[in-house]
Amino acid sequence: MKHPIVIAIDGTSASGKSTNAKLVATALGYVYVDTGAMYRTLAWYCLQKKIDVHDAKAVAAACRKWKTSLECADKKVHLLVDGYTPAKEIRTAETSAAVPHVAAVPKVREWMKKKQRECIQFGHLVMEGRDIGTNVFPETDFKFYLDACLQERTQRRAAEGVQENLAARDQRDSQRAAAPLMIALGAKVINNSGMTAEQTSGMIIAEINKRLAARK
Ligand code: DC
């Protein structure tokens, strides 16, 4: 594939990034990449290895040394550590609490950006995260920023059985020095409060088609 297309979907926690990125990827037949899962995998790895996630140097050293590989199965990219993809383990409250610290380490972000850019080897991508449009693939013409009101996002997390202080997490994600959560230049901003996932993904697909048509 000569010039794979990258659809960048960024936004706040529980703004529907995962649901919509998966719907868009399926509709277009593109490969789905959950970059949050990659950061979560490193946070889980540090917890497993008893590395203090508040110790940026130790986390950076772990990230330099861990044995990983990228695989694409069923149109989804997986980050394997020592040949294993952690799944449930990266969604625990313990990992969720550890991940923002890991994600704030500049060397970690550098490593993640390189790996995330390598995903292009698998073809056209729908990549969700916090800095895809601003930092990982700033050159893409297909940038989206999702948000919803705090009350609705908190309800969505609660419906998944997770009680989380989203305002605090958003603040940490937006205020960190390295690649903070921001609206990328040229991004289509969608506030999906009160909207269904089908409506949101429909808007995203319509915008992608519009931007694709404008290229011709
Ligand atoms: O989307 P998520 O909740 O799985 O993300 C987990 C954490 O990783 C969250 O604190 C934000 C961070 N993250 C990031 O900093 N950059 C990304 N591209 C994706 C996630």
PDB file of C-alpha atoms and ligand atoms in Angstrom:
ATOM      1  CA  MET A   1       0.000   0.000   0.000  1.00  0.00           C
ATOM      2  CA  LYS A   2       1.625   3.272  -1.151  1.00  0.00           C
ATOM      3  CA  HIS A   3       0.018   5.916   1.031  1.00  0.00           C
ATOM      4  CA  PRO A   4      -2.000   4.418   3.876  1.00  0.00           C
ATOM      5  CA  ILE A   5      -4.671   6.709   5.297  1.00  0.00           C
ATOM      6  CA  VAL A   6      -4.669   7.444   9.026  1.00  0.00           C
ATOM      7  CA  ILE A   7      -7.882   8.492  10.757  1.00  0.00           C
ATOM      8  CA  ALA A   8      -6.854  10.143  14.046  1.00  0.00           C
ATOM      9  CA  ILE A   9      -9.483  10.102  16.792  1.00  0.00           C
ATOM     10  CA  ASP A  10      -8.511  11.975  19.952  1.00  0.00           C
ATOM     11  CA  GLY A  11     -10.545  13.231  22.856  1.00  0.00           C
ATOM     12  CA  THR A  12     -11.290  13.201  26.554  1.00  0.00           C
ATOM     13  CA  SER A  13     -11.808  10.045  28.643  1.00  0.00           C
ATOM     14  CA  ALA A  14     -15.166   8.328  28.012  1.00  0.00           C
ATOM     15  CA  SER A  15     -15.922  10.603  25.050  1.00  0.00           C
ATOM     16  CA  GLY A  16     -16.679   7.507  22.971  1.00  0.00           C
ATOM     17  CA  LYS A  17     -13.317   7.235  21.227  1.00  0.00           C
ATOM     18  CA  SER A  18     -13.062   3.429  21.401  1.00  0.00           C
ATOM     19  CA  THR A  19     -16.654   2.684  20.429  1.00  0.00           C
ATOM     20  CA  ASN A  20     -16.599   5.112  17.522  1.00  0.00           C
ATOM     21  CA  ALA A  21     -13.097   4.273  16.343  1.00  0.00           C
ATOM     22  CA  LYS A  22     -14.104   0.591  16.175  1.00  0.00           C
ATOM     23  CA  LEU A  23     -17.348   1.407  14.324  1.00  0.00           C
ATOM     24  CA  VAL A  24     -15.499   3.611  11.816  1.00  0.00           C
ATOM     25  CA  ALA A  25     -12.734   1.026  11.313  1.00  0.00           C
ATOM     26  CA  THR A  26     -15.282  -1.734  10.676  1.00  0.00           C
ATOM     27  CA  ALA A  27     -17.344   0.416   8.296  1.00  0.00           C
ATOM     28  CA  LEU A  28     -14.276   1.379   6.248  1.00  0.00           C
ATOM     29  CA  GLY A  29     -12.435  -1.958   6.553  1.00  0.00           C
ATOM     30  CA  TYR A  30      -9.451  -0.197   8.185  1.00  0.00           C
ATOM     31  CA  VAL A  31      -7.184  -1.494  10.963  1.00  0.00           C
ATOM     32  CA  TYR A  32      -8.056  -0.325  14.493  1.00  0.00           C
ATOM     33  CA  VAL A  33      -5.338   0.866  16.878  1.00  0.00           C
ATOM     34  CA  ASP A  34      -6.050   1.596  20.547  1.00  0.00           C
ATOM     35  CA  THR A  35      -3.011   3.604  21.687  1.00  0.00           C
ATOM     36  CA  GLY A  36      -4.379   3.888  25.243  1.00  0.00           C
ATOM     37  CA  ALA A  37      -4.033   0.094  25.437  1.00  0.00           C
ATOM     38  CA  MET A  38      -0.341   0.459  24.591  1.00  0.00           C
ATOM     39  CA  TYR A  39       0.206   2.892  27.478  1.00  0.00           C
ATOM     40  CA  ARG A  40      -1.871   0.639  29.720  1.00  0.00           C
ATOM     41  CA  THR A  41       0.296  -2.336  28.735  1.00  0.00           C
ATOM     42  CA  LEU A  42       3.426  -0.503  29.875  1.00  0.00           C
ATOM     43  CA  ALA A  43       1.727   0.534  33.144  1.00  0.00           C
ATOM     44  CA  TRP A  44       0.723  -3.101  33.752  1.00  0.00           C
ATOM     45  CA  TYR A  45       4.248  -4.277  32.926  1.00  0.00           C
ATOM     46  CA  CYS A  46       5.737  -1.826  35.457  1.00  0.00           C
ATOM     47  CA  LEU A  47       3.309  -3.004  38.149  1.00  0.00           C
ATOM     48  CA  GLN A  48       4.203  -6.634  37.368  1.00  0.00           C
ATOM     49  CA  LYS A  49       7.910  -5.887  37.617  1.00  0.00           C
ATOM     50  CA  LYS A  50       7.422  -3.837  40.802  1.00  0.00           C
ATOM     51  CA  ILE A  51       8.722  -0.692  39.105  1.00  0.00           C
ATOM     52  CA  ASP A  52       7.561   2.504  40.823  1.00  0.00           C
ATOM     53  CA  VAL A  53       5.405   4.286  38.226  1.00  0.00           C
ATOM     54  CA  HIS A  54       6.202   7.618  39.908  1.00  0.00           C
ATOM     55  CA  ASP A  55       9.894   7.095  39.137  1.00  0.00           C
ATOM     56  CA  ALA A  56      10.171   8.509  35.598  1.00  0.00           C
ATOM     57  CA  LYS A  57      13.758   7.273  35.143  1.00  0.00           C
ATOM     58  CA  ALA A  58      12.858   3.705  36.129  1.00  0.00           C
ATOM     59  CA  VAL A  59       9.796   3.735  33.845  1.00  0.00           C
ATOM     60  CA  ALA A  60      11.861   5.079  30.933  1.00  0.00           C
ATOM     61  CA  ALA A  61      14.482   2.367  31.533  1.00  0.00           C
ATOM     62  CA  ALA A  62      11.782  -0.336  31.559  1.00  0.00           C
ATOM     63  CA  CYS A  63      10.363   1.020  28.315  1.00  0.00           C
ATOM     64  CA  ARG A  64      13.814   0.968  26.731  1.00  0.00           C
ATOM     65  CA  LYS A  65      14.361  -2.661  27.663  1.00  0.00           C
ATOM     66  CA  TRP A  66      11.039  -4.495  27.516  1.00  0.00           C
ATOM     67  CA  LYS A  67      10.672  -7.125  24.794  1.00  0.00           C
ATOM     68  CA  THR A  68       7.721  -6.239  22.611  1.00  0.00           C
ATOM     69  CA  SER A  69       6.308  -6.865  19.168  1.00  0.00           C
ATOM     70  CA  LEU A  70       3.399  -5.482  17.160  1.00  0.00           C
ATOM     71  CA  GLU A  71       0.913  -7.835  15.560  1.00  0.00           C
ATOM     72  CA  CYS A  72      -2.246  -7.314  13.554  1.00  0.00           C
ATOM     73  CA  ALA A  73      -5.028  -9.866  13.990  1.00  0.00           C
ATOM     74  CA  ASP A  74      -8.672  -9.469  12.935  1.00  0.00           C
ATOM     75  CA  LYS A  75      -7.955  -5.904  11.789  1.00  0.00           C
ATOM     76  CA  LYS A  76      -6.772  -4.873  15.249  1.00  0.00           C
ATOM     77  CA  VAL A  77      -3.209  -4.079  16.314  1.00  0.00           C
ATOM     78  CA  HIS A  78      -1.863  -5.786  19.435  1.00  0.00           C
ATOM     79  CA  LEU A  79       1.235  -4.950  21.455  1.00  0.00           C
ATOM     80  CA  LEU A  80       2.770  -8.156  22.767  1.00  0.00           C
ATOM     81  CA  VAL A  81       5.145  -8.229  25.747  1.00  0.00           C
ATOM     82  CA  ASP A  82       7.335 -11.313  25.943  1.00  0.00           C
ATOM     83  CA  GLY A  83       4.989 -12.840  23.372  1.00  0.00           C
ATOM     84  CA  TYR A  84       1.845 -12.122  25.429  1.00  0.00           C
ATOM     85  CA  THR A  85      -0.995  -9.588  24.951  1.00  0.00           C
ATOM     86  CA  PRO A  86      -2.463  -8.574  28.315  1.00  0.00           C
ATOM     87  CA  ALA A  87      -6.193  -7.849  27.963  1.00  0.00           C
ATOM     88  CA  LYS A  88      -8.276  -7.795  31.164  1.00  0.00           C
ATOM     89  CA  GLU A  89      -5.176  -7.001  33.197  1.00  0.00           C
ATOM     90  CA  ILE A  90      -4.794  -3.572  31.576  1.00  0.00           C
ATOM     91  CA  ARG A  91      -8.366  -2.532  32.481  1.00  0.00           C
ATOM     92  CA  THR A  92      -8.099  -2.940  36.270  1.00  0.00           C
ATOM     93  CA  ALA A  93      -8.439   0.045  38.631  1.00  0.00           C
ATOM     94  CA  GLU A  94      -4.789  -0.431  39.609  1.00  0.00           C
ATOM     95  CA  THR A  95      -3.578  -0.136  36.007  1.00  0.00           C
ATOM     96  CA  SER A  96      -5.921   2.813  35.337  1.00  0.00           C
ATOM     97  CA  ALA A  97      -4.446   4.661  38.314  1.00  0.00           C
ATOM     98  CA  ALA A  98      -0.864   3.924  37.196  1.00  0.00           C
ATOM     99  CA  VAL A  99      -1.203   4.743  33.491  1.00  0.00           C
ATOM    100  CA  PRO A 100      -1.265   8.594  33.579  1.00  0.00           C
ATOM    101  CA  HIS A 101       2.099   8.589  35.380  1.00  0.00           C
ATOM    102  CA  VAL A 102       3.635   6.311  32.782  1.00  0.00           C
ATOM    103  CA  ALA A 103       2.077   8.337  29.954  1.00  0.00           C
ATOM    104  CA  ALA A 104       3.640  11.559  31.279  1.00  0.00           C
ATOM    105  CA  VAL A 105       7.219  10.307  30.830  1.00  0.00           C
ATOM    106  CA  PRO A 106       8.733  11.982  27.708  1.00  0.00           C
ATOM    107  CA  LYS A 107      10.923   8.949  26.818  1.00  0.00           C
ATOM    108  CA  VAL A 108       7.849   6.730  26.995  1.00  0.00           C
ATOM    109  CA  ARG A 109       5.950   9.045  24.660  1.00  0.00           C
ATOM    110  CA  GLU A 110       8.852   8.994  22.208  1.00  0.00           C
ATOM    111  CA  TRP A 111       8.870   5.193  22.241  1.00  0.00           C
ATOM    112  CA  MET A 112       5.091   5.017  21.823  1.00  0.00           C
ATOM    113  CA  LYS A 113       5.084   7.487  18.943  1.00  0.00           C
ATOM    114  CA  LYS A 114       7.665   5.387  17.079  1.00  0.00           C
ATOM    115  CA  LYS A 115       5.696   2.161  17.648  1.00  0.00           C
ATOM    116  CA  GLN A 116       2.399   3.820  16.731  1.00  0.00           C
ATOM    117  CA  ARG A 117       3.858   5.125  13.485  1.00  0.00           C
ATOM    118  CA  GLU A 118       5.102   1.601  12.720  1.00  0.00           C
ATOM    119  CA  CYS A 119       1.456   0.483  12.645  1.00  0.00           C
ATOM    120  CA  ILE A 120       1.219   1.936   9.154  1.00  0.00           C
ATOM    121  CA  GLN A 121       2.814  -1.335   7.963  1.00  0.00           C
ATOM    122  CA  PHE A 122      -0.623  -2.946   8.516  1.00  0.00           C
ATOM    123  CA  GLY A 123      -2.482  -0.628   6.079  1.00  0.00           C
ATOM    124  CA  HIS A 124      -5.121   2.117   6.472  1.00  0.00           C
ATOM    125  CA  LEU A 125      -5.615   2.883  10.168  1.00  0.00           C
ATOM    126  CA  VAL A 126      -8.175   4.245  12.578  1.00  0.00           C
ATOM    127  CA  MET A 127      -6.044   5.222  15.567  1.00  0.00           C
ATOM    128  CA  GLU A 128      -7.517   6.510  18.809  1.00  0.00           C
ATOM    129  CA  GLY A 129      -5.711   8.286  21.616  1.00  0.00           C
ATOM    130  CA  ARG A 130      -4.916  11.701  23.034  1.00  0.00           C
ATOM    131  CA  ASP A 131      -2.148  12.996  20.767  1.00  0.00           C
ATOM    132  CA  ILE A 132      -2.625  11.223  17.450  1.00  0.00           C
ATOM    133  CA  GLY A 133      -3.595  14.323  15.454  1.00  0.00           C
ATOM    134  CA  THR A 134      -1.208  16.643  17.291  1.00  0.00           C
ATOM    135  CA  ASN A 135       1.871  14.472  17.692  1.00  0.00           C
ATOM    136  CA  VAL A 136       1.813  10.934  16.278  1.00  0.00           C
ATOM    137  CA  PHE A 137       0.395  11.603  12.790  1.00  0.00           C
ATOM    138  CA  PRO A 138       0.230  15.418  12.571  1.00  0.00           C
ATOM    139  CA  GLU A 139       0.411  15.130   8.767  1.00  0.00           C
ATOM    140  CA  THR A 140      -2.925  13.343   8.385  1.00  0.00           C
ATOM    141  CA  ASP A 141      -5.874  15.203   6.857  1.00  0.00           C
ATOM    142  CA  PHE A 142      -8.334  13.134   8.896  1.00  0.00           C
ATOM    143  CA  LYS A 143      -8.401  14.395  12.473  1.00  0.00           C
ATOM    144  CA  PHE A 144     -11.269  14.171  14.927  1.00  0.00           C
ATOM    145  CA  TYR A 145     -11.657  15.373  18.492  1.00  0.00           C
ATOM    146  CA  LEU A 146     -14.459  13.866  20.548  1.00  0.00           C
ATOM    147  CA  ASP A 147     -15.887  15.237  23.760  1.00  0.00           C
ATOM    148  CA  ALA A 148     -19.079  15.065  25.825  1.00  0.00           C
ATOM    149  CA  CYS A 149     -20.229  16.781  29.002  1.00  0.00           C
ATOM    150  CA  LEU A 150     -18.615  15.535  32.220  1.00  0.00           C
ATOM    151  CA  GLN A 151     -21.911  14.271  33.633  1.00  0.00           C
ATOM    152  CA  GLU A 152     -22.589  12.083  30.606  1.00  0.00           C
ATOM    153  CA  ARG A 153     -19.029  10.774  30.452  1.00  0.00           C
ATOM    154  CA  THR A 154     -19.172   9.879  34.149  1.00  0.00           C
ATOM    155  CA  GLN A 155     -22.470   8.042  33.539  1.00  0.00           C
ATOM    156  CA  ARG A 156     -20.922   6.117  30.621  1.00  0.00           C
ATOM    157  CA  ARG A 157     -18.022   4.953  32.803  1.00  0.00           C
ATOM    158  CA  ALA A 158     -20.411   4.017  35.622  1.00  0.00           C
ATOM    159  CA  ALA A 159     -22.474   1.939  33.160  1.00  0.00           C
ATOM    160  CA  GLU A 160     -19.255   0.015  32.426  1.00  0.00           C
ATOM    161  CA  GLY A 161     -18.940  -0.608  36.181  1.00  0.00           C
ATOM    162  CA  VAL A 162     -16.052   1.850  36.593  1.00  0.00           C
ATOM    163  CA  GLN A 163     -16.125   4.695  39.129  1.00  0.00           C
ATOM    164  CA  GLU A 164     -13.535   7.181  38.067  1.00  0.00           C
ATOM    165  CA  ASN A 165     -12.691  10.832  38.652  1.00  0.00           C
ATOM    166  CA  LEU A 166     -12.705  11.803  34.981  1.00  0.00           C
ATOM    167  CA  ALA A 167     -12.206  15.506  35.636  1.00  0.00           C
ATOM    168  CA  ALA A 168      -8.936  14.716  37.416  1.00  0.00           C
ATOM    169  CA  ARG A 169      -7.784  12.403  34.631  1.00  0.00           C
ATOM    170  CA  ASP A 170      -8.649  14.938  31.913  1.00  0.00           C
ATOM    171  CA  GLN A 171      -6.738  17.572  33.842  1.00  0.00           C
ATOM    172  CA  ARG A 172      -3.651  15.338  34.089  1.00  0.00           C
ATOM    173  CA  ASP A 173      -3.878  14.412  30.383  1.00  0.00           C
ATOM    174  CA  SER A 174      -4.301  18.069  29.335  1.00  0.00           C
ATOM    175  CA  GLN A 175      -1.713  19.621  31.620  1.00  0.00           C
ATOM    176  CA  ARG A 176       1.221  17.265  31.257  1.00  0.00           C
ATOM    177  CA  ALA A 177       4.275  18.806  29.569  1.00  0.00           C
ATOM    178  CA  ALA A 178       4.791  16.003  27.024  1.00  0.00           C
ATOM    179  CA  ALA A 179       2.217  15.840  24.202  1.00  0.00           C
ATOM    180  CA  PRO A 180      -0.804  17.004  26.239  1.00  0.00           C
ATOM    181  CA  LEU A 181      -4.375  16.364  25.138  1.00  0.00           C
ATOM    182  CA  MET A 182      -5.237  19.214  22.736  1.00  0.00           C
ATOM    183  CA  ILE A 183      -7.485  19.840  19.770  1.00  0.00           C
ATOM    184  CA  ALA A 184      -5.327  19.386  16.665  1.00  0.00           C
ATOM    185  CA  LEU A 185      -5.307  22.061  13.986  1.00  0.00           C
ATOM    186  CA  GLY A 186      -7.866  21.087  11.350  1.00  0.00           C
ATOM    187  CA  ALA A 187      -9.617  18.568  13.588  1.00  0.00           C
ATOM    188  CA  LYS A 188     -13.361  18.158  13.325  1.00  0.00           C
ATOM    189  CA  VAL A 189     -14.646  18.600  16.885  1.00  0.00           C
ATOM    190  CA  ILE A 190     -17.682  16.505  17.800  1.00  0.00           C
ATOM    191  CA  ASN A 191     -19.410  16.971  21.142  1.00  0.00           C
ATOM    192  CA  ASN A 192     -21.524  13.839  21.294  1.00  0.00           C
ATOM    193  CA  SER A 193     -23.507  14.552  24.480  1.00  0.00           C
ATOM    194  CA  GLY A 194     -26.959  13.057  23.927  1.00  0.00           C
ATOM    195  CA  MET A 195     -25.881  11.355  20.710  1.00  0.00           C
ATOM    196  CA  THR A 196     -25.751   7.616  19.978  1.00  0.00           C
ATOM    197  CA  ALA A 197     -22.550   5.939  18.805  1.00  0.00           C
ATOM    198  CA  GLU A 198     -24.186   5.353  15.423  1.00  0.00           C
ATOM    199  CA  GLN A 199     -24.866   9.084  15.085  1.00  0.00           C
ATOM    200  CA  THR A 200     -21.319   9.996  16.097  1.00  0.00           C
ATOM    201  CA  SER A 201     -19.625   7.423  13.870  1.00  0.00           C
ATOM    202  CA  GLY A 202     -21.984   8.442  11.049  1.00  0.00           C
ATOM    203  CA  MET A 203     -20.791  12.047  11.381  1.00  0.00           C
ATOM    204  CA  ILE A 204     -17.162  10.914  11.358  1.00  0.00           C
ATOM    205  CA  ILE A 205     -17.633   8.760   8.251  1.00  0.00           C
ATOM    206  CA  ALA A 206     -19.501  11.556   6.440  1.00  0.00           C
ATOM    207  CA  GLU A 207     -16.630  13.951   7.205  1.00  0.00           C
ATOM    208  CA  ILE A 208     -14.018  11.419   6.045  1.00  0.00           C
ATOM    209  CA  ASN A 209     -15.908  10.979   2.760  1.00  0.00           C
ATOM    210  CA  LYS A 210     -16.125  14.756   2.343  1.00  0.00           C
ATOM    211  CA  ARG A 211     -12.384  15.171   2.935  1.00  0.00           C
ATOM    212  CA  LEU A 212     -11.565  12.233   0.631  1.00  0.00           C
ATOM    213  CA  ALA A 213     -13.715  13.778  -2.123  1.00  0.00           C
ATOM    214  CA  ALA A 214     -11.965  17.140  -1.657  1.00  0.00           C
ATOM    215  CA  ARG A 215      -8.604  15.470  -2.342  1.00  0.00           C
ATOM    216  CA  LYS A 216      -9.623  14.384  -5.842  1.00  0.00           C
TER     217      LYS A 216
HETATM  218  O1   DC B   1      -7.854   5.866  26.473  1.00  0.00           O
HETATM  219  P1   DC B   1      -7.391   5.179  27.750  1.00  0.00           P
HETATM  220  O2   DC B   1      -8.214   5.501  28.963  1.00  0.00           O
HETATM  221  O3   DC B   1      -7.215   3.708  27.594  1.00  0.00           O
HETATM  222  O4   DC B   1      -5.936   5.800  28.003  1.00  0.00           O
HETATM  223  C1   DC B   1      -5.150   5.403  29.084  1.00  0.00           C
HETATM  224  C2   DC B   1      -4.205   6.537  29.507  1.00  0.00           C
HETATM  225  O5   DC B   1      -3.196   6.711  28.528  1.00  0.00           O
HETATM  226  C3   DC B   1      -4.857   7.905  29.741  1.00  0.00           C
HETATM  227  O6   DC B   1      -4.383   8.440  30.976  1.00  0.00           O
HETATM  228  C4   DC B   1      -4.343   8.759  28.636  1.00  0.00           C
HETATM  229  C5   DC B   1      -3.096   8.068  28.158  1.00  0.00           C
HETATM  230  N1   DC B   1      -2.948   8.149  26.721  1.00  0.00           N
HETATM  231  C6   DC B   1      -2.103   9.103  26.224  1.00  0.00           C
HETATM  232  O7   DC B   1      -1.532   9.861  26.995  1.00  0.00           O
HETATM  233  N2   DC B   1      -1.905   9.189  24.889  1.00  0.00           N
HETATM  234  C7   DC B   1      -2.531   8.366  24.037  1.00  0.00           C
HETATM  235  N3   DC B   1      -2.313   8.487  22.728  1.00  0.00           N
HETATM  236  C8   DC B   1      -3.437   7.396  24.539  1.00  0.00           C
HETATM  237  C9   DC B   1      -3.624   7.323  25.893  1.00  0.00           C
END
